[in-house]
Coordinates of C-alpha atoms in Angstrom, one line a residue:
M314 CA 75.6 2.6 187.0
G315 CA 74.4 6.0 186.0
G316 CA 77.6 6.5 184.0
V317 CA 77.1 3.2 182.2
G318 CA 73.6 4.3 181.1
I319 CA 74.9 7.6 179.9
V320 CA 77.7 5.9 177.9
L321 CA 75.1 3.5 176.4
G322 CA 72.8 6.4 175.5
L323 CA 75.6 8.4 173.9
F324 CA 76.7 5.3 172.0
L325 CA 73.2 4.8 170.7
V326 CA 72.8 8.4 169.8
F327 CA 76.1 8.3 167.9
S328 CA 75.1 5.1 166.0
V329 CA 71.8 6.6 165.1
A330 CA 73.5 9.8 163.8
V331 CA 76.0 7.7 161.8
S332 CA 73.3 5.7 160.3
W333 CA 71.3 8.8 159.5
V334 CA 74.3 10.5 157.8
S335 CA 75.1 7.3 155.8
G336 CA 71.5 7.1 154.7
D337 CA 71.5 10.7 153.5
K338 CA 74.8 10.1 151.6
E339 CA 73.3 7.0 150.0
K340 CA 70.1 8.9 149.1
N341 CA 72.2 11.7 147.5
R342 CA 74.3 9.3 145.6
L343 CA 71.2 7.5 144.3
E344 CA 69.6 10.8 143.2
I345 CA 72.8 11.8 141.4
S346 CA 72.9 8.4 139.6
M347 CA 69.3 8.8 138.6
K348 CA 69.9 12.3 137.2
E349 CA 72.9 11.0 135.2
R350 CA 70.8 8.1 133.9
G351 CA 68.1 10.6 132.8
A352 CA 70.6 12.8 131.1
K353 CA 72.1 9.7 129.3
E354 CA 68.7 8.6 128.2
K355 CA 67.8 12.1 126.8
Q356 CA 71.1 12.2 125.0
L357 CA 70.5 8.7 123.5
E358 CA 67.0 9.8 122.4
E359 CA 68.4 12.9 120.7
E360 CA 71.0 10.8 118.9
I361 CA 68.2 8.3 117.8
K362 CA 66.1 11.3 116.5
K363 CA 69.1 12.6 114.6
A364 CA 69.7 9.2 113.1
K365 CA 66.0 8.9 112.1
I366 CA 66.2 12.4 110.5
K367 CA 69.3 11.4 108.6
F368 CA 67.7 8.2 107.5
A369 CA 64.6 10.1 106.3
Q370 CA 66.8 12.5 104.4
D371 CA 68.6 9.5 102.7
A372 CA 65.1 8.0 101.9
E373 CA 64.0 11.3 100.3
T374 CA 67.3 11.3 98.3
L375 CA 66.5 7.8 97.1
K376 CA 63.0 8.9 96.2
D377 CA 64.3 11.9 94.2
I378 CA 66.7 9.5 92.4
E379 CA 63.8 7.2 91.7
S380 CA 61.6 10.0 90.4
K381 CA 64.4 11.2 88.2
L382 CA 64.9 7.7 86.8
K383 CA 61.2 7.4 86.2
A384 CA 61.2 10.7 84.3
E385 CA 64.2 9.6 82.2
V386 CA 62.5 6.3 81.5
A387 CA 59.4 8.1 80.4
E388 CA 61.4 10.4 78.1
K389 CA 63.3 7.4 76.7
R390 CA 60.0 5.7 76.0
K391 CA 58.9 8.7 74.1
V392 CA 62.2 8.6 72.2
E393 CA 61.7 4.9 71.6
R394 CA 58.2 5.5 70.1
A395 CA 59.6 8.2 67.9
L396 CA 62.5 6.0 66.8
A397 CA 60.1 3.1 66.1
Q398 CA 58.2 5.4 63.8
E399 CA 61.5 6.4 62.1
E400 CA 62.4 2.8 61.9
R401 CA 59.3 2.0 60.0
Q402 CA 60.1 4.8 57.6
R403 CA 63.6 3.5 57.2
R404 CA 62.3 0.1 56.4
M405 CA 60.0 1.6 53.9
L406 CA 63.0 3.4 52.3
E407 CA 65.1 0.2 52.4
K408 CA 62.3 -1.6 50.6
A409 CA 62.3 1.2 48.1
G410 CA 66.1 0.5 47.5
A411 CA 67.6 3.6 49.0
T412 CA 71.1 3.2 50.3
V413 CA 72.9 5.9 52.2
D414 CA 76.4 5.6 53.7
I415 CA 76.5 7.3 57.1
E416 CA 79.0 5.1 59.0
Q417 CA 81.3 8.0 59.9
E418 CA 78.5 10.1 61.4
R419 CA 77.1 7.0 63.1
E420 CA 80.4 6.3 64.8
K421 CA 80.6 9.9 65.9
I422 CA 77.1 9.9 67.3
R423 CA 77.6 6.5 68.9
S424 CA 80.8 7.7 70.7
E425 CA 79.1 10.9 71.9
I426 CA 76.1 8.9 73.2
E427 CA 78.3 6.3 74.8
A428 CA 80.3 9.0 76.6
R429 CA 77.2 10.7 77.8
T430 CA 75.7 7.4 78.9
K431 CA 78.9 6.4 80.7
Q432 CA 78.9 9.7 82.5
E433 CA 75.3 9.3 83.5
I434 CA 76.0 5.7 84.7
S435 CA 79.1 6.8 86.6
S436 CA 77.1 9.6 88.3
L437 CA 74.3 7.1 89.2
E438 CA 76.9 4.6 90.5
E439 CA 78.5 7.4 92.6
R440 CA 75.1 8.2 94.0
L441 CA 74.4 4.6 94.6
N442 CA 77.7 4.1 96.3
A443 CA 77.1 7.2 98.4
V444 CA 73.7 5.9 99.4
E445 CA 75.2 2.5 100.2
E446 CA 77.9 4.1 102.3
A447 CA 75.4 6.3 104.0
K448 CA 73.2 3.2 104.7
K449 CA 76.1 1.3 106.1
R450 CA 77.3 4.2 108.2
L451 CA 73.7 4.7 109.4
E452 CA 73.4 1.1 110.3
A453 CA 76.7 1.1 112.1
E454 CA 75.8 4.3 113.9
M455 CA 72.4 3.0 114.8
K456 CA 73.8 -0.3 116.0
L457 CA 76.5 1.4 118.0
K458 CA 74.1 3.9 119.5
L459 CA 71.6 1.2 120.4
E460 CA 74.4 -1.0 121.8
E461 CA 75.7 2.0 123.8
G462 CA 72.2 2.8 125.1
A463 CA 71.6 -0.9 126.0
R464 CA 75.1 -1.0 127.7
K465 CA 74.4 2.2 129.6
K466 CA 71.0 0.9 130.7
A467 CA 72.6 -2.3 131.8
E468 CA 75.4 -0.4 133.6
D469 CA 72.8 1.8 135.3
A470 CA 70.7 -1.2 136.3
W471 CA 73.9 -3.0 137.5
T472 CA 75.0 0.1 139.4
Q473 CA 71.6 0.4 141.1
A474 CA 71.7 -3.3 141.9
E475 CA 75.2 -3.0 143.3
L476 CA 74.0 0.0 145.4
A477 CA 71.0 -1.9 146.6
R478 CA 73.2 -4.9 147.4
A479 CA 75.6 -2.7 149.3
K480 CA 72.7 -1.1 151.2
A481 CA 71.4 -4.6 151.9
Q482 CA 74.8 -5.7 153.2
E483 CA 75.1 -2.5 155.3
A484 CA 71.6 -3.1 156.6
A485 CA 72.5 -6.7 157.4
A486 CA 75.7 -5.6 159.1
R487 CA 73.8 -3.0 161.0
A488 CA 71.2 -5.6 162.0
G489 CA 74.0 -7.9 163.2
E490 CA 75.6 -5.0 165.2
L491 CA 72.2 -4.2 166.7
E492 CA 71.6 -7.9 167.5
S493 CA 75.0 -8.1 169.2
K494 CA 74.3 -4.8 171.1
L495 CA 70.9 -6.1 172.1
K496 CA 72.5 -9.4 173.3
E497 CA 75.1 -7.4 175.2
L498 CA 72.4 -5.2 176.7
E499 CA 70.3 -8.2 177.6
K500 CA 73.3 -9.8 179.2
A501 CA 74.0 -6.6 181.1
G502 CA 70.3 -6.5 182.1
K503 CA 70.5 -10.0 183.4
E504 CA 73.6 -9.2 185.4
M505 CA 72.0 -6.1 186.7
E506 CA 68.9 -8.1 187.7
A507 CA 71.2 -10.5 189.5
R508 CA 72.9 -7.6 191.2
V509 CA 69.5 -6.2 192.1
Q510 CA 68.5 -9.5 193.6
Q511 CA 71.8 -9.7 195.5
H512 CA 71.3 -6.1 196.8
E513 CA 67.7 -7.1 197.7
F514 CA 68.9 -10.1 199.6
A515 CA 71.6 -8.0 201.3
R516 CA 69.0 -5.3 202.1
M517 CA 66.7 -7.9 203.6
D518 CA 69.6 -9.3 205.6
A519 CA 70.5 -5.9 206.8
E520 CA 66.8 -5.2 207.7
R521 CA 66.7 -8.5 209.6
R522 CA 69.9 -7.6 211.4
L523 CA 68.5 -4.1 212.0
A524 CA 65.4 -5.6 213.6
Q525 CA 67.5 -7.9 215.7
E526 CA 69.7 -5.0 216.8
K527 CA 66.6 -3.0 217.6
E528 CA 65.3 -5.8 219.7
A529 CA 68.7 -6.1 221.4
R530 CA 68.7 -2.4 221.9
D531 CA 65.3 -2.5 223.5
S532 CA 66.3 -5.3 225.7
M533 CA 69.5 -3.5 226.6
E534 CA 67.6 -0.4 227.4
A535 CA 65.2 -2.3 229.6
M536 CA 68.1 -4.0 231.3
L537 CA 69.9 -0.7 231.8
K538 CA 66.8 0.8 233.3
E539 CA 66.4 -2.1 235.6
S540 CA 70.1 -2.0 236.6
E541 CA 69.8 1.7 237.3
E542 CA 66.7 1.1 239.4
A543 CA 68.4 -1.7 241.3
L544 CA 71.5 0.5 241.8
A545 CA 69.4 3.3 243.2
A546 CA 67.6 0.8 245.5
A547 CA 70.9 -0.7 246.6
R548 CA 72.4 2.6 247.4
A549 CA 69.4 3.6 249.5
Q550 CA 69.4 0.3 251.3
T551 CA 73.2 0.5 251.9
E552 CA 72.9 3.9 253.4
S553 CA 70.1 2.7 255.7
V554 CA 72.1 -0.4 256.7
K555 CA 75.2 1.7 257.4
E556 CA 73.2 3.9 259.7
T557 CA 71.5 1.0 261.7
A558 CA 73.9 -1.9 261.7
L559 CA 77.5 -0.9 261.2
D560 CA 78.7 -3.6 263.6
E561 CA 76.8 -6.5 262.2
A562 CA 78.6 -8.8 259.9
S563 CA 77.2 -10.1 256.9
T564 CA 76.5 -13.8 257.0
A565 CA 76.1 -14.2 253.2
K566 CA 79.1 -15.0 251.1
P567 CA 80.0 -12.1 248.8
E568 CA 79.8 -12.7 245.0
P569 CA 83.0 -12.6 243.0
A570 CA 83.9 -9.6 240.9
T571 CA 83.7 -11.6 237.7
V572 CA 79.9 -12.0 238.0
A573 CA 78.1 -11.2 234.8
P574 CA 76.3 -7.9 234.6
E575 CA 73.1 -9.7 233.7
A576 CA 73.3 -11.9 236.8
V577 CA 74.1 -8.9 239.0
A578 CA 71.3 -6.9 237.5
E579 CA 68.9 -9.9 238.0
R580 CA 70.1 -10.2 241.6
S581 CA 69.9 -6.5 242.2
A582 CA 66.6 -6.4 240.5
S583 CA 65.1 -9.2 242.6
P584 CA 63.3 -7.9 245.7
A585 CA 64.7 -10.8 247.8
A586 CA 68.3 -9.7 247.2
L587 CA 67.5 -6.1 248.0
Q588 CA 65.6 -7.0 251.2
S589 CA 68.2 -9.6 252.5
P590 CA 70.5 -8.2 255.2
Q591 CA 74.1 -7.9 254.0
S592 CA 77.3 -6.3 255.1
P593 CA 78.5 -2.9 254.0
Q594 CA 81.3 -4.4 252.1
S595 CA 79.0 -6.6 250.2
D596 CA 76.8 -3.7 249.5
D597 CA 79.6 -1.6 248.2
R598 CA 80.7 -4.5 246.1
L599 CA 77.2 -5.0 244.9
I600 CA 76.9 -1.3 244.0
A601 CA 80.3 -1.4 242.2
D602 CA 79.1 -4.5 240.3
L603 CA 75.8 -2.8 239.5
E604 CA 77.7 0.3 238.3
S605 CA 80.1 -1.7 236.2
A606 CA 77.1 -3.6 234.8
R607 CA 75.4 -0.3 234.1
D608 CA 78.5 1.0 232.4
E609 CA 78.9 -2.2 230.4
A610 CA 75.2 -2.1 229.4
R611 CA 75.6 1.6 228.4
A612 CA 78.6 0.7 226.3
R613 CA 76.8 -2.2 224.7
L614 CA 73.9 0.1 224.1
D615 CA 76.1 2.6 222.5
E616 CA 77.6 -0.1 220.3
S617 CA 74.2 -1.3 219.4
L618 CA 73.1 2.2 218.5
A619 CA 76.3 2.6 216.4
A620 CA 75.6 -0.7 214.7
L621 CA 72.0 0.2 214.3
S622 CA 73.0 3.6 212.7
R623 CA 75.5 1.8 210.5
L624 CA 72.9 -0.8 209.5
E625 CA 70.4 2.0 208.8
G626 CA 73.0 3.7 206.6
E627 CA 73.8 0.5 204.8
V628 CA 70.1 -0.2 204.3
G629 CA 69.7 3.4 203.0
S630 CA 72.6 3.0 200.6
L631 CA 71.3 -0.4 199.5
S632 CA 67.8 1.1 199.0
A633 CA 69.4 4.0 197.0
E634 CA 71.5 1.6 195.0
R635 CA 68.4 -0.5 194.4
D636 CA 66.5 2.5 193.2
Q637 CA 69.4 3.5 190.9
L638 CA 69.6 -0.1 189.6
R639 CA 65.9 -0.1 189.0
K640 CA 66.2 3.3 187.2
D641 CA 69.1 2.0 185.2
S642 CA 67.2 -1.2 184.4
A643 CA 64.2 0.9 183.2
Q644 CA 66.6 3.0 181.1
K645 CA 68.1 -0.2 179.7
E646 CA 64.7 -1.6 179.1
E647 CA 63.9 1.5 177.1
V648 CA 67.2 1.3 175.2
I649 CA 66.6 -2.4 174.5
A650 CA 63.0 -1.6 173.3
S651 CA 64.4 1.2 171.1
L652 CA 67.1 -1.2 169.8
R653 CA 64.6 -3.9 169.2
Q654 CA 62.5 -1.4 167.3
E655 CA 65.5 -0.2 165.3
L656 CA 66.4 -3.9 164.7
E657 CA 63.0 -4.5 163.4
M658 CA 63.2 -1.5 161.2
A659 CA 66.6 -2.6 160.0
R660 CA 65.3 -6.0 159.2
E661 CA 62.3 -4.5 157.4
S662 CA 64.6 -2.2 155.5
E663 CA 66.9 -5.2 154.7
A664 CA 63.9 -7.2 153.5
G665 CA 62.8 -4.2 151.4
L666 CA 66.3 -3.7 150.0
K667 CA 66.4 -7.4 149.2
R668 CA 63.1 -7.1 147.4
E669 CA 64.3 -4.0 145.6
L670 CA 67.5 -5.8 144.7
A671 CA 65.5 -8.7 143.3
S672 CA 63.2 -6.3 141.4
L673 CA 66.2 -4.4 140.1
N674 CA 67.9 -7.6 139.0
A675 CA 64.7 -8.7 137.3
A676 CA 64.3 -5.2 135.8
A677 CA 67.9 -5.2 134.6
I678 CA 67.5 -8.6 133.0
E679 CA 64.2 -7.5 131.4
A680 CA 65.6 -4.2 130.3
K681 CA 68.6 -6.0 128.7
A682 CA 66.3 -8.5 127.0
N683 CA 64.0 -5.7 125.8
A684 CA 67.0 -3.6 124.6
E685 CA 68.5 -6.6 122.7
A686 CA 65.1 -7.3 121.2
E687 CA 64.6 -3.7 120.3
I688 CA 68.0 -3.5 118.8
R689 CA 67.4 -6.7 116.8
A690 CA 64.0 -5.5 115.6
R691 CA 65.3 -2.1 114.7
L692 CA 68.3 -3.6 112.9
E693 CA 66.0 -6.0 111.0
I694 CA 63.7 -3.1 110.1
E695 CA 66.6 -0.8 109.1
T696 CA 68.3 -3.7 107.2
A697 CA 65.1 -4.5 105.4
K698 CA 64.6 -0.9 104.5
A699 CA 68.2 -0.5 103.4
A700 CA 68.0 -3.8 101.4
Q701 CA 64.8 -2.6 99.8
A702 CA 66.3 0.8 99.0
L703 CA 69.5 -0.9 97.8
G704 CA 67.4 -3.2 95.6
Q705 CA 65.4 -0.3 94.3
A706 CA 68.6 1.6 93.6
E707 CA 70.2 -1.4 91.9
L708 CA 67.1 -1.9 89.8
A709 CA 67.0 1.8 89.0
L710 CA 70.7 1.6 88.0
K711 CA 70.0 -1.4 85.8
Q712 CA 67.0 0.4 84.3
A713 CA 69.2 3.5 83.8
E714 CA 71.9 1.4 82.1
E715 CA 69.3 -0.3 79.9
A716 CA 67.6 3.0 79.2
G717 CA 71.0 4.5 78.4
K718 CA 71.8 1.7 76.0
R719 CA 68.4 2.0 74.5
S720 CA 68.6 5.7 74.3
A721 CA 72.0 5.4 72.6
E722 CA 70.7 2.9 70.1
L723 CA 67.6 4.9 69.6
E724 CA 69.6 8.1 69.1
I725 CA 71.8 6.2 66.6
R726 CA 68.7 4.9 64.9
L727 CA 67.2 8.4 64.9
A728 CA 70.4 9.9 63.4
E729 CA 70.4 7.1 60.8
T730 CA 66.7 7.6 60.2
E731 CA 67.3 11.3 59.7
K732 CA 70.1 10.6 57.3
I733 CA 68.0 8.0 55.6
S734 CA 65.1 10.3 55.4
Q735 CA 67.3 12.9 53.8
A736 CA 68.7 10.4 51.4
F737 CA 65.1 9.1 50.8
E738 CA 64.0 12.6 49.9
A739 CA 66.9 12.9 47.6
T740 CA 66.3 9.6 46.0
L741 CA 62.6 10.4 45.8
R742 CA 63.5 13.5 43.8
E743 CA 65.9 11.5 41.7
Q744 CA 63.3 8.8 41.2
E745 CA 60.7 11.4 40.2
T746 CA 63.1 12.7 37.6
L747 CA 64.0 9.1 36.5
K748 CA 60.3 8.3 36.5
K749 CA 59.6 11.2 34.2
E750 CA 62.5 10.0 31.9
E751 CA 61.3 6.4 32.0
E752 CA 57.8 7.6 31.2
L753 CA 59.2 9.3 28.2
K754 CA 61.2 6.2 27.3
L755 CA 58.1 4.1 27.8
E756 CA 56.1 6.3 25.5
K757 CA 58.8 5.9 22.9
A758 CA 59.0 2.2 23.5
F759 CA 55.2 1.8 23.2
R760 CA 55.3 3.7 19.9
K761 CA 58.1 1.4 18.7
R762 CA 56.2 -1.7 19.9
E763 CA 53.1 -0.6 18.0
A764 CA 55.2 -0.1 14.9
I765 CA 56.9 -3.5 15.3
E766 CA 53.5 -5.1 16.0
T767 CA 52.1 -3.7 12.8
R768 CA 55.2 -4.9 10.9
L769 CA 54.9 -8.3 12.5
A770 CA 51.2 -8.5 11.6
E771 CA 52.1 -7.6 8.0
A772 CA 54.9 -10.3 8.0
E773 CA 52.6 -12.9 9.3
E774 CA 50.0 -12.2 6.7
Q775 CA 52.7 -12.4 4.1
L776 CA 53.9 -15.7 5.6
K777 CA 50.4 -17.2 5.7
A778 CA 49.9 -16.2 2.1
A779 CA 53.2 -17.8 1.2
V780 CA 52.4 -21.0 3.0
A781 CA 49.0 -21.2 1.6
S782 CA 50.5 -20.8 -1.8
A783 CA 53.0 -23.4 -1.1
G784 CA 50.5 -25.9 0.5
R785 CA 52.3 -26.3 3.8
R786 CA 51.0 -26.1 7.4
P787 CA 51.8 -22.7 8.8
E788 CA 54.1 -22.7 11.9
P789 CA 53.1 -20.8 15.0
A790 CA 54.4 -17.3 15.4
P791 CA 57.0 -16.8 18.2
A792 CA 55.9 -15.2 21.4
R793 CA 56.1 -11.5 21.6
R794 CA 58.6 -10.0 23.9
Q795 CA 57.1 -8.0 26.6
L796 CA 58.7 -4.9 27.6

């Protein structure tokens, strides 16, 4: 029984050591997985920071482009105002009748301006395309990084949930093993209790038989003592009878040799038998019977003593075995108590692992939902920003195209106006010279008109005089031509 307790103790120690080692391994594995998760999160945060920095740089580039476009628009407005002023001057010259042919120079200027405008538009389109490509690439990278981060978080949460599930399964298996061990130990304890009861019954039976043997030994010792006393008395009486009455015959019938020692002892022990006159032969026979009874009683006493010692040894062995069984039972009770405690701890750890698994599953689901919501929100924000930037860039491009067209037209008008102003100055000089000539011609014409008027007045007077002399009604004079 002691060997069984030692084996059970070693088995329990080995199982506790295995569970301790497996718990340390699981703890180390969880610590490593947590460190890897932290490193992945840091890497993801760094990538997000880089993407934000790149997006800020692209935004600054767009702002620079917008500021340049605004500066160009301001300059073109200034040019438009200057051209409007030149246009007014040109209209004034057109009203004055100045005509200048500058088609060839206009075409040349238009081609130069168109080439420069196309170059500016192409550069702006390249910038816009680069910004769009950078925006698309940034959106794709951000989406990929966010999806990768969400996937890694989900994988980490799933890994932790799997580890917790594995630990829960191991705890459940361990609890099952402990329950089976506890049942086996309880069964062995019940068997041991049954054996203890059997040993107790056997010990009680042995003690009862020992008491009986002790009583029989005491009775046999008393009988032996009585038989020895009867034998001594018989010998003394026989010697006295032999001396006084050798020739007298005994009238009493001798007892057979097969008389029981108890009866002989009783007869020898009785005073009547000792005092009754008997023959020497009967006395010798009685002495022999008493000696045989004494020897038989001694043999039976020796047997009783041997049985008594044997029973005492059996009782001692049963008592020792009972004590060992009680000791083993106490050890098993301690082992069962420790197993029950370990089973309770395993059940508590299993319940804790189940709660942890449920919390990890909920946390994984919540983290996945939060990551998806965050991804959607960031994508919406980045898409809105990119769409806004794209709209602003397209608007700036349209404004640049319109400004380029206007600047080309304005430059053409400016060149035309310059040519017209030059022609206008030339025509002004010519007109001044012509004006001077016309003034001279007008002076001559005025002089001629005055001479003609004087001649007409004289002719009218002559006509009136002629009519008056002729008695006719004078006709009205024709209207004068005005110069």
